[in-house]
Structures are given as C-alpha cells and as structure tokens.
Coordinates of C-alpha atoms and ligand atoms in Angstrom, one line a residue:
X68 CA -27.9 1.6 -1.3
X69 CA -26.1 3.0 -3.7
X70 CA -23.9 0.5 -6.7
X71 CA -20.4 1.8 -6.6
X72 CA -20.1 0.8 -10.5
X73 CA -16.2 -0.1 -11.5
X74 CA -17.0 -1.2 -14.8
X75 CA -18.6 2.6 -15.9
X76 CA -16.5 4.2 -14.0
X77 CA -13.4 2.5 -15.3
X78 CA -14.5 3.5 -19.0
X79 CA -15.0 6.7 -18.2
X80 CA -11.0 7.0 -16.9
X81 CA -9.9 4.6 -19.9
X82 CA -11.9 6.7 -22.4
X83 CA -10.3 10.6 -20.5
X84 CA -7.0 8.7 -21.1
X85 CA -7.3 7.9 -24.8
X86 CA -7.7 11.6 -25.2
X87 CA -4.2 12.6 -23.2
X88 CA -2.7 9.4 -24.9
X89 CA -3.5 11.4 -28.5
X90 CA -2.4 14.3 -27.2
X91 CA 0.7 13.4 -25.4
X92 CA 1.6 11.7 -28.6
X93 CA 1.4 14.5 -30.8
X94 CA 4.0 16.1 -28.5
X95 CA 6.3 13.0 -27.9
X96 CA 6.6 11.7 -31.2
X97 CA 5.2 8.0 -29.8
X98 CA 2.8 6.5 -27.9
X99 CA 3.4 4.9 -24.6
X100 CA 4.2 1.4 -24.8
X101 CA 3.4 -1.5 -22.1
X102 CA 5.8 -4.2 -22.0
X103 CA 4.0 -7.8 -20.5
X104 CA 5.8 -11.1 -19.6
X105 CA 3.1 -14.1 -19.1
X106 CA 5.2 -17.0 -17.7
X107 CA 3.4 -20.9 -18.4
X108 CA -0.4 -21.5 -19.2
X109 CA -2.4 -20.2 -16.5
X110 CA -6.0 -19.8 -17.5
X111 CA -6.9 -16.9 -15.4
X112 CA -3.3 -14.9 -16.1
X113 CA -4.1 -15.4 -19.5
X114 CA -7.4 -13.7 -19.7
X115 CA -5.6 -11.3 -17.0
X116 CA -3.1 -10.4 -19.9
X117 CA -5.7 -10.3 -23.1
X118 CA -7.5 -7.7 -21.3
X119 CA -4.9 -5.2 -20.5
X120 CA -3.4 -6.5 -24.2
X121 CA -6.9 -4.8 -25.4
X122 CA -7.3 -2.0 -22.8
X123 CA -4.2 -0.6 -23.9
X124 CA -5.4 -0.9 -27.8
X125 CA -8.2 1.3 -26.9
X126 CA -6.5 3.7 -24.7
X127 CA -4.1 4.4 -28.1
X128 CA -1.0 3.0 -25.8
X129 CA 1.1 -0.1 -27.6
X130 CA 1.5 -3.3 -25.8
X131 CA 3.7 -6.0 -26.5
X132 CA 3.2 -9.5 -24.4
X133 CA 6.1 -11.8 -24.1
X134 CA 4.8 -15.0 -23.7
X135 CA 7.4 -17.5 -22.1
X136 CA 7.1 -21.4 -21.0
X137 CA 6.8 -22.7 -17.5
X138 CA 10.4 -24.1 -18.1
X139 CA 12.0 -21.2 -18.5
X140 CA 14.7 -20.8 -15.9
X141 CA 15.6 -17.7 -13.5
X142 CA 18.3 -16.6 -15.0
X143 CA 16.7 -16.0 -18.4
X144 CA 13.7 -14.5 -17.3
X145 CA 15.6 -12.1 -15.5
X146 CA 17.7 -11.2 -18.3
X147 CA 14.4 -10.7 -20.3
X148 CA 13.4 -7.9 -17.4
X149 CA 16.7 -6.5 -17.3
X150 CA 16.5 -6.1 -21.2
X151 CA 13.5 -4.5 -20.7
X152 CA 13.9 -1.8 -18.5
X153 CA 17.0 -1.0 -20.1
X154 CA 14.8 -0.6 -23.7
X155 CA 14.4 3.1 -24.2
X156 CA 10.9 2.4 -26.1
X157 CA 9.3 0.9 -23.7
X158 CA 7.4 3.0 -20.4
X159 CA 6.0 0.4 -18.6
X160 CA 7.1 -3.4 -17.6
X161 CA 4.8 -5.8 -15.4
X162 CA 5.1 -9.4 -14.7
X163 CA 2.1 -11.0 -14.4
X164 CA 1.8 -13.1 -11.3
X165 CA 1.6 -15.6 -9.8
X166 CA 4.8 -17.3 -12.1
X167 CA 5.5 -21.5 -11.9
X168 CA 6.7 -22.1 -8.5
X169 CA 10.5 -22.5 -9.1
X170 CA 11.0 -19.1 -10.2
X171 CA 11.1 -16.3 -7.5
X172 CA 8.9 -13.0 -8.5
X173 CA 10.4 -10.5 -5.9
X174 CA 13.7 -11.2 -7.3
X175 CA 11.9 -10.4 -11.1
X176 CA 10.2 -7.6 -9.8
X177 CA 13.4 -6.3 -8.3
X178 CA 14.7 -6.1 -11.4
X179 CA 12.0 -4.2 -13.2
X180 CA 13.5 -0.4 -13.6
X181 CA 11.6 1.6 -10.7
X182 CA 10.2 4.4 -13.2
X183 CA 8.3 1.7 -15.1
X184 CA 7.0 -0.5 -12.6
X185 CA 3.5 0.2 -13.5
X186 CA 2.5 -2.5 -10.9
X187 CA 3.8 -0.6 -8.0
X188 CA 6.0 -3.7 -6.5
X189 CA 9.0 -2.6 -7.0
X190 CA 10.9 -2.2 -3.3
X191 CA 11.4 1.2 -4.1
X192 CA 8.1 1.9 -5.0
X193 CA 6.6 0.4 -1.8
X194 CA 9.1 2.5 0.0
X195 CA 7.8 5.4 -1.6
X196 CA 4.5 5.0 -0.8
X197 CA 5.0 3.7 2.6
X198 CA 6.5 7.7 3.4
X199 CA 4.0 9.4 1.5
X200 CA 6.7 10.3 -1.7
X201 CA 4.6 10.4 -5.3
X202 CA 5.6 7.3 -7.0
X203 CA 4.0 4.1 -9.3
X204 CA 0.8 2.7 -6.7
X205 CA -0.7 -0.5 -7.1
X206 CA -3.3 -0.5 -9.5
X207 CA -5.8 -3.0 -7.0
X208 CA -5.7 -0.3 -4.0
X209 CA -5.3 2.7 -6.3
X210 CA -8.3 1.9 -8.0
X211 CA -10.8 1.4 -4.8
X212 CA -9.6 4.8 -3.8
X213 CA -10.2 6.4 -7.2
X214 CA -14.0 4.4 -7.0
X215 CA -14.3 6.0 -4.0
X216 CA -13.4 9.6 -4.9
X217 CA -15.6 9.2 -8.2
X218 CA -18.6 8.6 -5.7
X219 CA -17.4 11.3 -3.9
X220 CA -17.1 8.9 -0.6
X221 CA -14.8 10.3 1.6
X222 CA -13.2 8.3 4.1
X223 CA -11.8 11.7 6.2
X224 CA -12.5 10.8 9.9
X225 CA -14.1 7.1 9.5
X226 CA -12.9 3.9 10.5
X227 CA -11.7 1.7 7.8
X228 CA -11.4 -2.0 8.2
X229 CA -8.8 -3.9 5.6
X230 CA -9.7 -7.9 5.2
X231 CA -5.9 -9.1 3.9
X232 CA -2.7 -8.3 4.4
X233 CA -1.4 -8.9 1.1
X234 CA 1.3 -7.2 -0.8
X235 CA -0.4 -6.8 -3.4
X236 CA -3.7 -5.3 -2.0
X237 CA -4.1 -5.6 1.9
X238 CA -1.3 -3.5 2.7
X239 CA -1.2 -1.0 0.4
X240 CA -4.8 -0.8 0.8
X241 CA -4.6 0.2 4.4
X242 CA -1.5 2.4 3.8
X243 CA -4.0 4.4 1.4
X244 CA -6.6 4.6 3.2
X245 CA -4.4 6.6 6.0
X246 CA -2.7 8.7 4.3
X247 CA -2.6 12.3 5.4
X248 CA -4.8 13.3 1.7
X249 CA -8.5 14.9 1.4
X250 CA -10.3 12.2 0.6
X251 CA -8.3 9.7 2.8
X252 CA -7.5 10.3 6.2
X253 CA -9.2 7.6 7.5
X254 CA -8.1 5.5 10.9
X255 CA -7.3 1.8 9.4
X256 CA -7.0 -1.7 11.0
X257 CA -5.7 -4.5 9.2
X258 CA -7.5 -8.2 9.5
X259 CA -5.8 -11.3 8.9
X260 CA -6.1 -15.2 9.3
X261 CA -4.5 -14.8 12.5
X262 CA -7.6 -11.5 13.8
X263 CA -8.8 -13.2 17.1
X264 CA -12.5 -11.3 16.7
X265 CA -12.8 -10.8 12.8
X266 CA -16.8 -10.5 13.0
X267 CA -16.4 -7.6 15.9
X268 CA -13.3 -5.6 14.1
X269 CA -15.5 -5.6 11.1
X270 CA -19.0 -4.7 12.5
X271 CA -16.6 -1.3 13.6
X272 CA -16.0 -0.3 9.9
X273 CA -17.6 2.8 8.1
X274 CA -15.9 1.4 5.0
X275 CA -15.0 -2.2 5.0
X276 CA -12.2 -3.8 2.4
X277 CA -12.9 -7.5 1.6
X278 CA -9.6 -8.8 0.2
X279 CA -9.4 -12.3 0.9
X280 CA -9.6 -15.0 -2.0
X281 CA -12.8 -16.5 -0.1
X282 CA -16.2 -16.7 -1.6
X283 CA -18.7 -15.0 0.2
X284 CA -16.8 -14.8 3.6
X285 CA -18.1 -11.1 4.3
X286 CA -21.6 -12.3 6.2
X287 CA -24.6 -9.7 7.0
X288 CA -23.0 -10.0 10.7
X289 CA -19.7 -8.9 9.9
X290 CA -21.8 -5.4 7.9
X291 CA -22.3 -2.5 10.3
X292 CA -25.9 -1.1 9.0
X293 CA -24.9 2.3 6.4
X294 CA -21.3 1.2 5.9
X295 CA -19.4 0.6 2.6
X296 CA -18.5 -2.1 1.6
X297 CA -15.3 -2.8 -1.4
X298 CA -15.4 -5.9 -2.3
X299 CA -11.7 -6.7 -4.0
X300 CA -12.1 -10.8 -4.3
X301 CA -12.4 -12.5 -7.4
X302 CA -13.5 -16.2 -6.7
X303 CA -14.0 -18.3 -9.4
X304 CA -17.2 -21.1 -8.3
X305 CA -19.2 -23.8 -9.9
X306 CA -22.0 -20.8 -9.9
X307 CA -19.5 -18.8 -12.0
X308 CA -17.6 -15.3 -10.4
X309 CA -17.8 -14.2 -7.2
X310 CA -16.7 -12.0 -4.9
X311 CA -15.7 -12.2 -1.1
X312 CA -18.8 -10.4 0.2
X313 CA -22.0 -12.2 0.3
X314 CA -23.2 -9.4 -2.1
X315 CA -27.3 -10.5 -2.2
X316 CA -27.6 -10.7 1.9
X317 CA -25.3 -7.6 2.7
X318 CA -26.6 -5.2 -0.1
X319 CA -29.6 -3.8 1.7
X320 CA -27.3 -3.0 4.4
X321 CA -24.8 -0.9 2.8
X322 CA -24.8 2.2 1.8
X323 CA -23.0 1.5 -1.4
X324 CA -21.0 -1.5 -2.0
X325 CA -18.8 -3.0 -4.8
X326 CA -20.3 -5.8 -7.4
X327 CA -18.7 -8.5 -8.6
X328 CA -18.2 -8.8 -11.5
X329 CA -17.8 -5.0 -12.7
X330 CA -16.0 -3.5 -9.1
X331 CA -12.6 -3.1 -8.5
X332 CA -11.2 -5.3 -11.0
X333 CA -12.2 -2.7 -14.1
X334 CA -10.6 -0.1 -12.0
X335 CA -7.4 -2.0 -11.3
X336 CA -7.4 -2.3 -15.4
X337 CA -8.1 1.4 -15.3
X338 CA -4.7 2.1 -13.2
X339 CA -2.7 0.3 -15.1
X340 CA -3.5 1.8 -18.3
X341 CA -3.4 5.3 -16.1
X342 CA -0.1 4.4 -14.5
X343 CA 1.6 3.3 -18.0
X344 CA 0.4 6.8 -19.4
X345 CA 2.0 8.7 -15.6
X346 CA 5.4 6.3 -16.5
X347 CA 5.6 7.4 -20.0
X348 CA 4.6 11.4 -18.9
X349 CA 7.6 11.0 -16.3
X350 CA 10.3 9.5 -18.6
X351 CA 9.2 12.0 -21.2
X352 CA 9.7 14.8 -19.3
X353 CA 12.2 14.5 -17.1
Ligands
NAD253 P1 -3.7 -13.4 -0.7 O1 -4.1 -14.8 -0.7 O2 -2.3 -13.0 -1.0 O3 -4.1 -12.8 0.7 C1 -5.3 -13.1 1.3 C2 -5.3 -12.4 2.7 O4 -6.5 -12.8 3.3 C3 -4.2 -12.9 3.6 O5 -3.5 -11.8 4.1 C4 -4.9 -13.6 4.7 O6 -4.3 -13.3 6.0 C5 -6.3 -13.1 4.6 N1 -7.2 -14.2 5.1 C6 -7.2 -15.5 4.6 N2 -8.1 -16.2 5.2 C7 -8.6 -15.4 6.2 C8 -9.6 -15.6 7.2 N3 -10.2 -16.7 7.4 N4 -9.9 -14.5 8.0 C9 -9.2 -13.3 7.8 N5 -8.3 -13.1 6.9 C10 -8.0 -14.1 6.1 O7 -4.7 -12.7 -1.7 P2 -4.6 -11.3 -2.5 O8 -3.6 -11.5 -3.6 O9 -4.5 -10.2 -1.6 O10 -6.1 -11.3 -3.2 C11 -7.2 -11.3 -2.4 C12 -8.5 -11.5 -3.3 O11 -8.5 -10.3 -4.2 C13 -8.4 -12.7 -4.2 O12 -9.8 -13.1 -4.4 C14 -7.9 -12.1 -5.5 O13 -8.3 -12.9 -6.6 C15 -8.5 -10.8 -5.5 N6 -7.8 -9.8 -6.3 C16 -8.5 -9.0 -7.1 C17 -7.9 -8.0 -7.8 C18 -8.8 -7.2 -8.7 O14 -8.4 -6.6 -9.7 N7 -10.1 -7.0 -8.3 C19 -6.6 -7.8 -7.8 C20 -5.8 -8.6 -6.9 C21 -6.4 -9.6 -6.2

C-alpha cells in the first residue's frame, strides 16, 4: 500500500512557490497579496484562517484577514467584498465559510470579482470549469488531483466513484476527474444520501473519493481490493481527527490511500496559496 502523503507533498508545492513568489516579485514590483474575511467565532474557521494567514507568510505572499462579528449584517459585508475586489492591491479574496446563518454566502461570493476568486466559487468560475475553459478551481478537488499526479496515479480509463455531491468538493470533484486531460479521463459516478446501493457503486471504484463529513463511513466492504482510496473528510471526534474512511481496516486493501491528518487538507492549503500566485500572475499580465 502505498501513503499518498499531502502533508510532504504540499510543502514541496508551497516551498516551489516561494521561489516563483521571489521571483515574480522582482518583476512586479509587489508581492501577491490574499485578502480573507472571517465572519463570527467559529473555532474550526479560525484555525482554517491562521493557517492560510501563515502559509501565505511562508510562500513570501501578504495576507490581510478581516475579522468581522456574527452581527454584522448583509449589506455591510457585501460592501466589504465589493471594496475588495475593486482594491487594485489585492489578487486574491475568499470568504471563509460556513458564515452565521442569516447572512447568505452565494450572494457574497457572487460578489467576489471572478479573477480573484481564489476559492473557485464564483458562478463564473464554476461555469468555467463545468466547459473545460482555464479558470480559478477549487482548491479541495484541485488538490486530490495534484496528490494524484505527484504519485503519478493516473485515473485515464478507470472508474472513479465520488462520495458527496457538494459544491464545494463532490461536484467539482467528479467534474475533474472526467475531464478530457492526461492524467484524468476517468468515467465518474456521483454517490449521495439519496444512492440506493452505496456499498455496491463503491465496491466498482478503481479510485474512490470519500467526501462526506461522516467519521469512518468508508467500511472494508465498500474497498474493492487494489483501489485508491482519497479520503477528503475532516471529522472532528472525542478520539481527536478523523477522516471518512475507516483508515486502519481499509489500508491493507488499498493500494495507496489518503491519511488523515496530513491528506488532502495540506493540499487544499497548497492550491490556495498556488491559485493566489495564478490570480496575481493573471492580473499582472494581462
Ligand atoms: P457537505 O455536508 O456539504 O456534503 C456532504 C455530502 O455527503 C452530501 O452531498 C451528501 O449527499 C453526502 N452524504 C451524506 N450522508 C451520506 C450517506 N449516508 N451516504 C452517502 N452520501 C452521503 O460536506 P462537504 O463540504 O462536501 O465536506 C465533506 C467532508 O469533507 C467534511 O468532512 C468536510 O469537513 C471535509 N472537507 C475537507 C476539506 C479539506 O481541505 N480536506 C475541504 C472541504 C471539506
């Protein structure tokens, strides 16, 4: 079985990107710079945000957080967005999620200017994606695909299974995972809550995508033997982090598979810093 390791893999993108970061800047006069907006307290979105606050610090791009109350209404943090995808300085704008439940992120989103939408939400961008145009991809799905390519796992010809039909990772996920590219190519199916024979579509997969928000839902029955396995969940349990495969009874039956801690969530830091720099190249030279 071989360990598909995020976490080394991750720092070896972050730390190729610090050199085109000090070299970009010599030619542009600045560094790119990461605009964040943390709405309210949330634990998790907190340590979300001081992470890509420090991954940008060692990738040489600036980052500035806006940190803003529960309270604050609609109106003014869509004015805030607006402000900042009008602000010339600034390359790349996300919203960290999930927000209190009276404001409405599409609508904030929306707002966030298309060339700096370093999340890949933006309509636009989704669009783009969707007909295979280049554009700003979401770092969660971006990231499995660059784990996979860094293992050199192609998925040309296999049978990929998607767990989650998210926005954020489920479908973009799958959408990836077709596309007409080299290392792609693969023929997906999407699983849901709603998947009458979830154990079956699974036991199909040659490379199986756990994105669920359950901890340990991905059984050894739901493995076909020499498949890999991604596991995108982070659950947090009384036994600490965890992901949504049952990592210890499905490992011998991979033939690589994702850890949590140190998977996909290192990578999804990794495209994020990479998709700030491809913003910031973009703006600079167009
Ligand atoms: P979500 O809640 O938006 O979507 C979960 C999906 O799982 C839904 O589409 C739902 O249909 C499906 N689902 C739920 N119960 C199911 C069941 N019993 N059978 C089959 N399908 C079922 O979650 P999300 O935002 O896509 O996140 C999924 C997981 O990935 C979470 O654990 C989240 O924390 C994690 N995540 C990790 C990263 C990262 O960087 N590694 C990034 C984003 C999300």
């Amino acid at each position: 079985m071989q360990l598909l390791d995020g976490k080394a893999t991750a720092l070896s993108i972050r730390q190729n990107l610090a050199v085109d970061v000090e070299r970009l800047k010599k030619i542009h006069g600045r560094a790119p710079h990461l605009a964040v907006v943390l709405v309210g307290d949330d634990p998790a979105s907190q340590v979300y945000v001081r992470n890509k606050e420090r991954g940008c610090a060692e990738a040489g791009i600036t980052s500035s957080a806006h940190r803003i109350g529960a309270d604050v209404t609609q109106s003014s943090l869509e004015a805030l967005v607006r402000e900042l995808s009008a602000n010339d300085e600034i390359d790349g704008i996300l919203v960290q999620a999930p927000l209190p439940r009276h404001l409405d992120l599409l609508a904030v989103q929306s707002l966030v200017d298309p060339d700096k939408d370093v999340d890949g939400f933006h309509p636009v961008n989704v669009g783009k994606l969707c007909i295979g145009l280049p554009c700003l991809m979401p770092c969660t799905p971006a990231g499995v695909m660059e784990l996979l390519k860094h293992y050199d796992i192609s998925c040309a010809g296999k049978k990929a299974v998607v767990i989650g039909r998210s926005n954020i990772v489920g479908k973009p996920m799958a959408l990836l995972l077709a596309r007409a590219e080299p290392m792609a190519n693969a023929t997906v199916t999407i699983c849901h809550s709603r998947t009458p024979d979830l154990v079956g579509e699974c036991r199909s997969a040659d490379i199986l995508v756990a994105a669920i928000g359950r901890p340990k839902f991905v059984t050894r029955e739901m493995v076909k033997p020499g498949a890999v396995v991604v596991d995108v969940g982070i659950n947090r349990t009384e036994q600490g982090l965890c992901g949504d495969v049952d990592f210890e009874a499905v490992k011998d039956l991979a033939s690589a598979i994702t850890p949590v801690p140190g998977g996909i969530g290192p990578m999804t830091i990794a495209m994020l810093l990479a998709n700030t720099v491809k913003a910031y190249t973009w703006r600079m030279e167009r």
